[in-house]
CSV table of C-alpha atoms in Angstrom, one decimal:
chain,number,residue,atom,x,y,z
A,329,MET,CA,-90.2,42.0,-175.1
A,330,ALA,CA,-91.7,39.3,-172.8
A,331,PHE,CA,-94.4,40.1,-170.3
A,332,ALA,CA,-95.0,38.3,-167.0
A,333,SER,CA,-98.1,36.1,-166.8
A,334,PRO,CA,-100.9,37.2,-164.4
A,335,ALA,CA,-100.0,34.3,-162.1
A,336,LEU,CA,-96.4,35.4,-161.9
A,337,ALA,CA,-97.3,39.0,-161.6
A,338,ALA,CA,-99.4,38.3,-158.5
A,339,VAL,CA,-96.5,36.8,-156.6
A,340,PRO,CA,-95.3,39.4,-154.1
A,341,ALA,CA,-91.8,40.6,-154.6
A,342,PRO,CA,-89.3,40.5,-151.7
A,343,GLY,CA,-89.3,43.7,-149.8
A,344,ALA,CA,-85.6,44.0,-149.1
A,345,VAL,CA,-82.2,42.4,-149.7
A,346,SER,CA,-79.4,41.5,-147.4
A,347,ASP,CA,-77.4,44.3,-145.7
A,348,GLY,CA,-74.4,43.7,-147.9
A,349,THR,CA,-76.5,43.8,-151.1
A,350,ALA,CA,-78.3,46.9,-149.9
A,351,TYR,CA,-74.9,48.6,-149.3
A,352,ILE,CA,-73.9,47.8,-152.8
A,353,LEU,CA,-77.1,49.0,-154.4
A,354,ASN,CA,-77.3,52.2,-152.3
A,355,THR,CA,-73.7,53.0,-153.2
A,356,LEU,CA,-74.4,52.3,-156.8
A,357,LEU,CA,-77.4,54.7,-156.7
A,358,PHE,CA,-75.1,57.5,-155.2
A,359,MET,CA,-72.5,56.9,-157.9
A,360,ILE,CA,-74.9,56.7,-160.9
A,361,GLY,CA,-76.7,59.8,-159.5
A,362,GLY,CA,-73.4,61.5,-159.0
A,363,PHE,CA,-72.2,60.8,-162.5
A,364,LEU,CA,-75.4,62.3,-163.9
A,365,VAL,CA,-75.2,65.4,-161.8
A,366,MET,CA,-71.6,65.8,-162.7
A,367,TRP,CA,-72.7,65.6,-166.4
A,368,MET,CA,-74.9,68.6,-165.6
A,369,ALA,CA,-71.7,70.7,-165.4
A,370,ALA,CA,-71.3,70.0,-169.2
A,371,GLY,CA,-75.0,71.0,-169.6
A,372,PHE,CA,-74.4,74.3,-167.9
A,373,ALA,CA,-71.3,74.9,-169.9
A,374,MET,CA,-73.0,74.3,-173.2
A,375,LEU,CA,-76.1,76.3,-172.2
A,376,GLU,CA,-74.0,79.3,-171.3
A,377,ALA,CA,-71.7,78.9,-174.3
A,378,GLY,CA,-74.7,79.0,-176.5
A,379,LEU,CA,-76.4,81.9,-174.9
A,380,VAL,CA,-73.5,84.3,-174.6
A,381,ARG,CA,-72.1,86.2,-177.5
A,382,SER,CA,-69.3,84.5,-179.5
A,383,LYS,CA,-66.6,86.8,-178.1
A,384,ASN,CA,-67.2,85.5,-174.5
A,385,THR,CA,-67.7,81.8,-175.2
A,386,SER,CA,-64.2,80.5,-174.3
A,387,THR,CA,-64.4,82.4,-171.0
A,388,GLN,CA,-67.6,80.8,-170.1
A,389,CYS,CA,-66.1,77.4,-170.8
A,390,LEU,CA,-63.2,78.2,-168.6
A,391,LYS,CA,-65.4,79.4,-165.8
A,392,ASN,CA,-67.5,76.3,-165.8
A,393,ILE,CA,-64.6,73.8,-165.7
A,394,GLY,CA,-62.9,76.0,-163.1
A,395,LEU,CA,-65.9,76.3,-160.8
A,396,TYR,CA,-66.5,72.6,-160.9
A,397,SER,CA,-62.9,71.9,-159.9
A,398,ILE,CA,-62.9,74.6,-157.1
A,399,ALA,CA,-66.2,73.2,-155.7
A,400,GLY,CA,-64.7,69.7,-155.5
A,401,LEU,CA,-61.6,70.9,-153.7
A,402,MET,CA,-63.5,73.2,-151.3
A,403,PHE,CA,-66.2,70.6,-150.5
A,404,TRP,CA,-63.5,68.1,-149.5
A,405,VAL,CA,-61.3,70.6,-147.5
A,406,ILE,CA,-64.2,72.1,-145.5
A,407,GLY,CA,-67.6,72.2,-147.2
A,408,TYR,CA,-68.9,68.7,-146.4
A,409,ASN,CA,-68.0,69.1,-142.7
A,410,ILE,CA,-69.9,72.3,-142.5
A,411,ALA,CA,-72.9,70.9,-144.4
A,412,TYR,CA,-73.0,67.8,-142.1
A,413,PRO,CA,-71.6,69.1,-138.7
A,414,GLY,CA,-73.5,66.6,-136.5
A,415,PHE,CA,-76.2,68.8,-135.2
A,416,ASP,CA,-78.2,67.3,-132.3
A,417,GLY,CA,-81.7,68.4,-133.0
A,418,SER,CA,-81.1,71.9,-134.4
A,419,GLY,CA,-78.4,74.5,-135.1
A,420,TRP,CA,-77.5,77.3,-137.5
A,421,PHE,CA,-73.7,76.8,-137.8
A,422,GLY,CA,-71.3,74.0,-137.0
A,423,MET,CA,-68.3,72.1,-138.3
A,424,ALA,CA,-67.3,68.5,-137.8
A,425,GLY,CA,-63.7,69.1,-138.8
A,426,THR,CA,-61.9,70.1,-142.0
A,427,ILE,CA,-60.6,67.6,-144.6
A,428,TYR,CA,-63.2,64.9,-145.1
A,429,PRO,CA,-61.8,61.4,-144.4
A,430,MET,CA,-62.7,58.6,-146.8
A,431,GLN,CA,-62.8,54.9,-146.0
A,432,GLY,CA,-59.6,52.9,-146.4
A,433,VAL,CA,-58.9,50.5,-149.2
A,434,GLY,CA,-61.3,47.5,-149.0
A,435,GLU,CA,-63.1,49.0,-146.0
A,436,ALA,CA,-66.9,49.2,-145.7
A,437,ASP,CA,-69.1,50.2,-142.8
A,438,LEU,CA,-72.4,48.4,-143.3
A,439,ASP,CA,-74.0,50.5,-140.5
A,440,THR,CA,-74.0,53.5,-142.8
A,441,GLY,CA,-75.8,51.6,-145.6
A,442,TYR,CA,-73.6,53.0,-148.3
A,443,SER,CA,-70.0,53.9,-149.1
A,444,VAL,CA,-69.1,57.2,-147.4
A,445,ALA,CA,-67.0,58.1,-150.5
A,446,SER,CA,-70.1,57.7,-152.8
A,447,ASP,CA,-72.1,59.9,-150.5
A,448,TRP,CA,-69.4,62.6,-150.5
A,449,PHE,CA,-69.2,62.5,-154.3
A,450,PHE,CA,-73.0,62.8,-154.7
A,451,GLN,CA,-73.1,65.7,-152.3
A,452,MET,CA,-70.1,67.4,-153.9
A,453,VAL,CA,-71.7,67.6,-157.4
A,454,PHE,CA,-74.7,69.4,-155.9
A,455,CYS,CA,-72.3,72.0,-154.5
A,456,ALA,CA,-70.8,72.5,-158.0
A,457,THR,CA,-74.3,73.0,-159.4
A,458,THR,CA,-74.9,75.9,-157.1
A,459,ALA,CA,-71.9,77.7,-158.5
A,460,SER,CA,-72.9,77.0,-162.1
A,461,ILE,CA,-76.1,79.1,-161.5
A,462,VAL,CA,-74.1,82.2,-160.7
A,463,SER,CA,-71.8,81.8,-163.7
A,464,GLY,CA,-74.6,82.1,-166.2
A,465,THR,CA,-76.2,85.2,-164.7
A,466,VAL,CA,-73.1,87.3,-164.4
A,467,ALA,CA,-71.6,86.2,-167.7
A,468,GLU,CA,-69.8,88.6,-170.1
A,469,ARG,CA,-68.8,91.3,-167.6
A,470,VAL,CA,-66.9,89.6,-164.7
A,471,LYS,CA,-63.2,89.0,-164.7
A,472,ILE,CA,-61.9,85.4,-164.1
A,473,VAL,CA,-60.0,85.9,-160.8
A,474,PRO,CA,-62.8,87.6,-158.8
A,475,PHE,CA,-65.3,85.2,-160.1
A,476,PHE,CA,-63.2,82.2,-158.9
A,477,ILE,CA,-62.7,83.9,-155.5
A,478,PHE,CA,-66.5,84.2,-155.2
A,479,VAL,CA,-66.9,80.5,-156.1
A,480,PHE,CA,-64.2,79.6,-153.6
A,481,LEU,CA,-66.3,81.2,-150.8
A,482,LEU,CA,-69.7,80.1,-152.1
A,483,THR,CA,-68.8,76.4,-152.3
A,484,GLY,CA,-66.6,76.3,-149.2
A,485,PHE,CA,-68.8,78.2,-146.8
A,486,ILE,CA,-72.1,79.8,-148.0
A,487,TYR,CA,-73.7,76.8,-149.7
A,488,PRO,CA,-72.6,74.3,-147.0
A,489,VAL,CA,-74.1,76.5,-144.2
A,490,VAL,CA,-77.5,76.5,-145.9
A,491,VAL,CA,-77.4,72.7,-146.5
A,492,SER,CA,-76.6,72.1,-142.8
A,493,TRP,CA,-80.0,73.7,-141.8
A,494,GLU,CA,-82.0,71.0,-143.5
A,495,TRP,CA,-80.0,68.0,-144.9
A,496,GLY,CA,-77.5,68.4,-142.0
A,497,ALA,CA,-80.3,68.1,-139.4
A,498,GLY,CA,-80.1,71.7,-138.4
A,499,SER,CA,-82.8,74.2,-137.3
A,500,LEU,CA,-84.9,74.2,-140.5
A,501,ASP,CA,-85.1,70.4,-140.3
A,502,ALA,CA,-86.2,70.6,-136.7
A,503,MET,CA,-89.0,72.9,-137.7
A,504,GLY,CA,-90.3,70.5,-140.4
A,505,PHE,CA,-88.9,72.3,-143.4
A,506,SER,CA,-88.8,69.9,-146.4
A,507,ASP,CA,-86.7,70.1,-149.6
A,508,PHE,CA,-86.3,66.7,-151.1
A,509,ALA,CA,-83.5,67.5,-153.7
A,510,GLY,CA,-82.8,71.1,-153.3
A,511,SER,CA,-85.1,73.7,-154.8
A,512,THR,CA,-84.1,76.0,-152.1
A,513,LEU,CA,-80.9,74.6,-150.7
A,514,VAL,CA,-79.2,74.3,-154.1
A,515,HIS,CA,-81.2,76.3,-156.7
A,516,SER,CA,-82.4,79.3,-154.6
A,517,THR,CA,-79.0,79.5,-152.9
A,518,GLY,CA,-77.4,79.9,-156.3
A,519,GLY,CA,-80.2,82.2,-157.4
A,520,TRP,CA,-79.8,84.6,-154.5
A,521,ALA,CA,-76.0,84.7,-155.0
A,522,ALA,CA,-76.6,85.4,-158.7
A,523,LEU,CA,-79.2,88.1,-158.1
A,524,VAL,CA,-77.0,90.0,-155.7
A,525,GLY,CA,-74.1,89.7,-158.0
A,526,ALA,CA,-76.0,91.0,-161.0
A,527,ILE,CA,-77.2,94.0,-159.0
A,528,ILE,CA,-73.8,94.9,-157.6
A,529,ILE,CA,-71.8,94.2,-160.8
A,530,GLY,CA,-74.4,95.9,-163.0
A,531,ALA,CA,-75.5,95.2,-166.5
A,532,ARG,CA,-73.4,94.6,-169.6
A,533,ALA,CA,-72.3,97.7,-171.4
A,534,GLY,CA,-75.0,98.8,-173.8
A,535,ARG,CA,-77.6,96.4,-172.5
A,536,TYR,CA,-80.0,99.2,-171.3
A,537,GLY,CA,-80.4,102.4,-173.2
A,538,PRO,CA,-81.0,105.8,-171.4
A,539,ASP,CA,-84.6,105.8,-172.7
A,540,GLY,CA,-85.4,102.5,-171.1
A,541,LYS,CA,-84.9,100.5,-174.2
A,542,VAL,CA,-83.6,97.0,-173.8
A,543,ASN,CA,-81.0,96.1,-176.3
A,544,VAL,CA,-81.1,92.4,-177.2
A,545,PHE,CA,-77.8,90.6,-177.3
A,546,PRO,CA,-78.5,87.3,-179.1
A,547,GLY,CA,-76.7,84.2,-178.1
A,548,ALA,CA,-74.0,82.8,-180.4
A,549,ASN,CA,-75.2,79.2,-180.8
A,550,VAL,CA,-78.8,78.1,-180.1
A,551,PRO,CA,-78.1,74.5,-181.1
A,552,LEU,CA,-75.4,74.4,-178.4
A,553,ALA,CA,-77.8,75.9,-175.8
A,554,THR,CA,-80.4,73.3,-176.8
A,555,LEU,CA,-77.8,70.5,-176.3
A,556,GLY,CA,-77.0,71.9,-172.9
A,557,THR,CA,-80.6,71.9,-171.9
A,558,PHE,CA,-81.0,68.3,-172.9
A,559,ILE,CA,-77.9,67.4,-170.9
A,560,LEU,CA,-79.3,69.2,-167.9
A,561,TRP,CA,-82.6,67.4,-168.3
A,562,LEU,CA,-80.8,64.0,-168.4
A,563,GLY,CA,-78.7,64.9,-165.4
A,564,TRP,CA,-81.8,65.9,-163.4
A,565,PHE,CA,-82.8,62.2,-163.2
A,566,GLY,CA,-79.7,61.7,-161.1
A,567,PHE,CA,-80.3,65.0,-159.2
A,568,ASN,CA,-83.8,64.0,-158.1
A,569,GLY,CA,-83.8,60.2,-158.5
A,570,ALA,CA,-80.7,59.5,-156.5
A,571,SER,CA,-81.9,61.9,-153.7
A,572,GLN,CA,-84.1,59.0,-152.7
A,573,LEU,CA,-80.8,58.0,-151.0
A,574,ALA,CA,-81.6,54.2,-151.0
A,575,MET,CA,-82.1,51.4,-153.5
A,576,GLY,CA,-82.0,48.4,-151.2
A,577,THR,CA,-85.8,47.6,-151.2
A,578,VAL,CA,-88.5,47.1,-153.8
A,579,GLY,CA,-90.2,50.2,-152.4
A,580,ASP,CA,-87.1,52.4,-152.8
A,581,VAL,CA,-86.5,51.3,-156.4
A,582,SER,CA,-90.2,51.9,-157.2
A,583,ASP,CA,-90.0,55.4,-155.7
A,584,VAL,CA,-86.9,56.2,-157.8
A,585,SER,CA,-88.8,55.3,-160.9
A,586,LYS,CA,-91.8,57.4,-159.8
A,587,ILE,CA,-89.4,60.3,-159.3
A,588,PHE,CA,-88.1,59.9,-162.8
A,589,VAL,CA,-91.6,60.1,-164.2
A,590,ASN,CA,-92.7,63.1,-162.2
A,591,THR,CA,-89.4,64.9,-163.0
A,592,ASN,CA,-89.8,64.3,-166.7
A,593,MET,CA,-93.5,65.2,-166.9
A,594,ALA,CA,-93.0,68.5,-165.0
A,595,ALA,CA,-90.3,69.5,-167.4
A,596,ALA,CA,-92.3,68.5,-170.5
A,597,ASP,CA,-95.3,70.6,-169.4
A,598,GLY,CA,-93.0,73.5,-168.6
A,599,VAL,CA,-91.8,73.5,-172.2
A,600,VAL,CA,-95.3,73.3,-173.6
A,601,THR,CA,-96.5,76.1,-171.3
A,602,ALA,CA,-93.6,78.3,-172.3
A,603,ILE,CA,-94.2,77.8,-176.0
A,604,LEU,CA,-98.0,78.4,-175.7
A,605,LEU,CA,-97.5,81.6,-173.6
A,606,THR,CA,-94.9,83.1,-175.9
A,607,LEU,CA,-97.2,82.4,-178.8
A,608,ILE,CA,-100.1,84.1,-177.1
A,609,ARG,CA,-98.0,87.0,-175.7
A,610,TYR,CA,-95.6,87.7,-178.6
A,611,LYS,CA,-97.2,85.9,-181.5
A,612,LYS,CA,-94.1,83.9,-181.9
A,613,ALA,CA,-92.6,80.9,-180.1
A,614,ASP,CA,-89.3,81.7,-178.4
A,615,VAL,CA,-86.8,78.9,-178.4
A,616,THR,CA,-84.8,80.3,-175.4
A,617,MET,CA,-88.0,80.5,-173.4
A,618,ALA,CA,-88.8,76.9,-174.3
A,619,LEU,CA,-85.3,75.8,-173.1
A,620,ASN,CA,-85.8,77.7,-169.9
A,621,GLY,CA,-89.3,76.3,-169.6
A,622,ALA,CA,-87.8,72.9,-169.2
A,623,LEU,CA,-85.2,74.0,-166.7
A,624,VAL,CA,-87.6,76.2,-164.6
A,625,SER,CA,-90.0,73.3,-164.2
A,626,LEU,CA,-87.2,70.9,-163.3
A,627,VAL,CA,-86.3,73.3,-160.5
A,628,SER,CA,-89.9,73.5,-159.5
A,629,ILE,CA,-90.4,69.8,-159.1
A,630,THR,CA,-87.1,69.3,-157.3
A,631,ALA,CA,-88.3,70.2,-153.8
A,632,GLU,CA,-90.8,67.3,-153.9
A,633,PRO,CA,-90.5,64.9,-156.9
A,634,LEU,CA,-91.9,61.8,-155.1
A,635,ALA,CA,-95.1,62.6,-153.3
A,636,PRO,CA,-97.1,64.3,-156.1
A,637,SER,CA,-99.2,62.4,-158.6
A,638,VAL,CA,-98.2,62.7,-162.3
A,639,GLY,CA,-101.1,65.2,-162.7
A,640,SER,CA,-99.9,67.3,-159.8
A,641,SER,CA,-96.3,67.2,-161.2
A,642,ILE,CA,-97.6,68.5,-164.5
A,643,LEU,CA,-99.4,71.4,-162.8
A,644,ILE,CA,-96.2,72.2,-160.9
A,645,GLY,CA,-94.3,72.3,-164.1
A,646,ALA,CA,-97.0,74.4,-165.8
A,647,VAL,CA,-96.6,77.1,-163.1
A,648,GLY,CA,-92.9,76.9,-163.6
A,649,GLY,CA,-93.2,77.5,-167.3
A,650,ALA,CA,-95.4,80.5,-166.7
A,651,ILE,CA,-92.9,81.9,-164.2
A,652,VAL,CA,-90.1,82.1,-166.7
A,653,VAL,CA,-92.2,83.7,-169.4
A,654,PHE,CA,-93.4,86.5,-167.1
A,655,THR,CA,-90.3,87.1,-164.9
A,656,VAL,CA,-87.6,87.3,-167.6
A,657,PRO,CA,-89.0,90.6,-169.0
A,658,LEU,CA,-89.7,91.8,-165.4
A,659,LEU,CA,-85.9,91.6,-164.7
A,660,ASP,CA,-85.3,93.7,-167.8
A,661,LYS,CA,-87.7,96.3,-166.6
A,662,LEU,CA,-85.8,96.5,-163.3
A,663,LYS,CA,-82.5,96.6,-165.3
A,664,ILE,CA,-81.2,93.5,-163.8
A,665,ASP,CA,-79.1,91.8,-166.5
A,666,ASP,CA,-79.4,88.0,-166.3
A,667,VAL,CA,-77.7,86.6,-169.4
A,668,VAL,CA,-79.1,83.1,-169.4
A,669,GLY,CA,-82.3,83.6,-167.3
A,670,ALA,CA,-80.9,81.8,-164.3
A,671,ILE,CA,-82.6,84.0,-161.7
A,672,PRO,CA,-86.2,83.1,-162.9
A,673,VAL,CA,-85.2,79.5,-163.5
A,674,HIS,CA,-83.4,78.8,-160.2
A,675,LEU,CA,-84.5,81.5,-157.7
A,676,PHE,CA,-88.1,82.2,-158.6
A,677,ALA,CA,-88.9,78.6,-159.5
A,678,GLY,CA,-87.0,77.4,-156.4
A,679,ILE,CA,-89.3,79.5,-154.3
A,680,TRP,CA,-92.4,78.2,-156.0
A,681,GLY,CA,-91.2,74.6,-155.8
A,682,THR,CA,-90.4,74.9,-152.1
A,683,LEU,CA,-93.9,76.4,-151.3
A,684,ALA,CA,-95.6,73.7,-153.5
A,685,VAL,CA,-94.3,71.0,-151.2
A,686,ALA,CA,-97.0,71.9,-148.7
A,687,PHE,CA,-99.7,70.7,-151.2
A,688,ASN,CA,-98.3,67.2,-151.2
A,689,THR,CA,-96.2,66.7,-148.1
A,690,GLN,CA,-96.7,67.6,-144.4
A,691,SER,CA,-93.8,66.9,-142.1
A,692,GLU,CA,-94.0,65.4,-138.6
A,693,VAL,CA,-92.6,67.5,-135.8
A,694,ASP,CA,-92.4,66.1,-132.2
A,695,GLY,CA,-94.8,63.4,-133.2
A,696,VAL,CA,-97.4,65.8,-134.6
A,697,THR,CA,-98.1,66.1,-138.4
A,698,LEU,CA,-98.2,69.7,-139.6
A,699,SER,CA,-101.3,71.0,-141.3
A,700,MET,CA,-101.0,72.3,-144.8
A,701,GLY,CA,-101.0,75.9,-143.6
A,702,GLN,CA,-98.3,75.2,-141.0
A,703,GLN,CA,-96.2,73.5,-143.7
A,704,PHE,CA,-96.6,76.6,-145.9
A,705,GLY,CA,-95.4,78.7,-143.0
A,706,VAL,CA,-92.3,76.5,-142.3
A,707,GLN,CA,-91.5,76.4,-146.0
A,708,GLY,CA,-91.7,80.2,-146.0
A,709,ILE,CA,-89.3,80.4,-143.1
A,710,GLY,CA,-86.8,78.3,-144.9
A,711,ILE,CA,-87.0,80.5,-148.0
A,712,LEU,CA,-86.6,83.7,-145.9
A,713,ALA,CA,-83.7,82.3,-143.9
A,714,THR,CA,-81.9,81.3,-147.1
A,715,ALA,CA,-82.6,84.6,-148.8
A,716,VAL,CA,-81.3,86.7,-145.9
A,717,PHE,CA,-78.2,84.7,-145.2
A,718,VAL,CA,-77.1,84.0,-148.9
A,719,SER,CA,-77.9,87.6,-150.0
A,720,ALA,CA,-76.0,89.1,-147.1
A,721,ALA,CA,-73.0,86.8,-147.4
A,722,SER,CA,-72.9,87.2,-151.2
A,723,ALA,CA,-73.2,91.0,-151.0
A,724,ILE,CA,-70.2,91.1,-148.5
A,725,VAL,CA,-68.1,89.1,-150.9
A,726,TRP,CA,-69.1,90.8,-154.1
A,727,LEU,CA,-68.6,94.3,-152.6
A,728,ALA,CA,-65.3,93.3,-151.0
A,729,LEU,CA,-64.1,92.1,-154.4
A,730,LYS,CA,-65.5,95.2,-156.2
A,731,TYR,CA,-63.7,97.7,-153.9
A,732,THR,CA,-60.4,95.8,-153.7
A,733,ILE,CA,-59.2,93.9,-156.8
A,734,GLY,CA,-62.2,95.0,-158.9
A,735,VAL,CA,-64.8,92.7,-160.5
A,736,ARG,CA,-65.5,94.2,-164.0
A,737,PRO,CA,-63.1,94.4,-166.9
A,738,SER,CA,-62.6,97.8,-168.5
A,739,GLU,CA,-65.3,98.9,-170.9
A,740,GLU,CA,-62.8,98.5,-173.8
A,741,ASP,CA,-62.1,94.9,-172.7
A,742,GLU,CA,-65.8,94.2,-172.4
A,743,MET,CA,-66.5,95.5,-175.9
A,744,ILE,CA,-63.7,93.4,-177.5
A,745,GLY,CA,-64.8,90.4,-175.5
A,746,LEU,CA,-63.4,88.5,-172.5
A,747,ASP,CA,-62.0,85.7,-174.7
A,748,LYS,CA,-59.4,88.2,-176.1
A,749,ALA,CA,-59.1,90.4,-173.0
A,750,GLU,CA,-59.1,87.8,-170.2
A,751,ILE,CA,-57.8,84.5,-171.6
A,752,GLY,CA,-56.5,85.1,-175.1
A,753,VAL,CA,-58.3,82.1,-176.6
A,754,GLU,CA,-61.2,82.8,-179.0
A,755,ALA,CA,-63.9,80.1,-179.4
A,756,TYR,CA,-64.5,80.9,-183.1
A,757,PRO,CA,-61.3,82.4,-184.4
A,758,GLU,CA,-62.1,81.7,-188.1
A,759,PHE,CA,-65.3,83.7,-187.8
A,760,ALA,CA,-63.5,86.5,-186.1
A,761,ARG,CA,-61.0,86.8,-189.0
A,762,SER,CA,-63.6,86.6,-191.8
């Protein structure tokens, strides 16, 4: 590897490129980021396939490819135009139309600074991520059809409305709320929907004994869950890095690289923290806690992956690692059955990451920079607004499904496994016959 001489290194780099080149580079950033976030769908599928019991593995695979596809269709038909309705200063709900138009063949609008198709694709894969969060929490006791109906409404309406409040220049944005890549808008939205679903649907049969005992249901394939975690970690560089939304200047590219570093270091410390705390608390290291230690810290740094120093990012990740170790058993005490630990990872860490923004970033509102205390307050308002809306909307949908077509399989079907009862395809047929 060659290194630049001091004389060459001292020559200032150009600050920007031509409009046409910037358009190409910005579009490329959206596409590469979109590819990586789309690959996170595989990560969620493998994580869930590894952490559920073998009799439900095929069902989780079907749910994940199904939810990704539903999200894409719904975000094109209506979701994008709700998320970006053209608010003028503030707003809580709006819609710019229905089906999202793409540019014609060979067309390019340089005024946007990027291809509108690349922007839509990047936004769409975020929408799919939100649905993946719900899938893991309510695994092993939800029928396919009601789950897909919920995803239909989550991706087409609930998630886009929340996005419109901040990224769509709505009321939270006008207050100075800041969520760089979606700790609240994506992860907490999915987390609240998952929490409400877990409460309304109830725990898996046999999970909690009458004496308060928690019966452990080990996952079928820890190596698969580990692979899923690494895929998600890789995808997060697109999730956070491409949320810079520009790559047409030296400063933008430098910022993207800093986001990569902060994202990686937060996750690394989350893993180390989770391992250390489980060793201290249980005298043994827990691999599933270590996996979730990475994910919880990735969620924590997502709300502001650029402004913090590397040291601050590590601290943010450390708190994330502690969150998952202490809140997973808390949910069991409350008899809230979260199969993969998605509620601590995405909801609790999403709240922490959103509040942590105030330590490093203060927004400007009407020409006045908020104080740290004011920023905390605004971040809290955003968290509360998301909690109320997503929880209420999700409860309405889950309850409507529960009392109409039904959500849960029969106890007999649940015991034999959804792979046989729901889809008729076993993931490990050789093992089942042996």
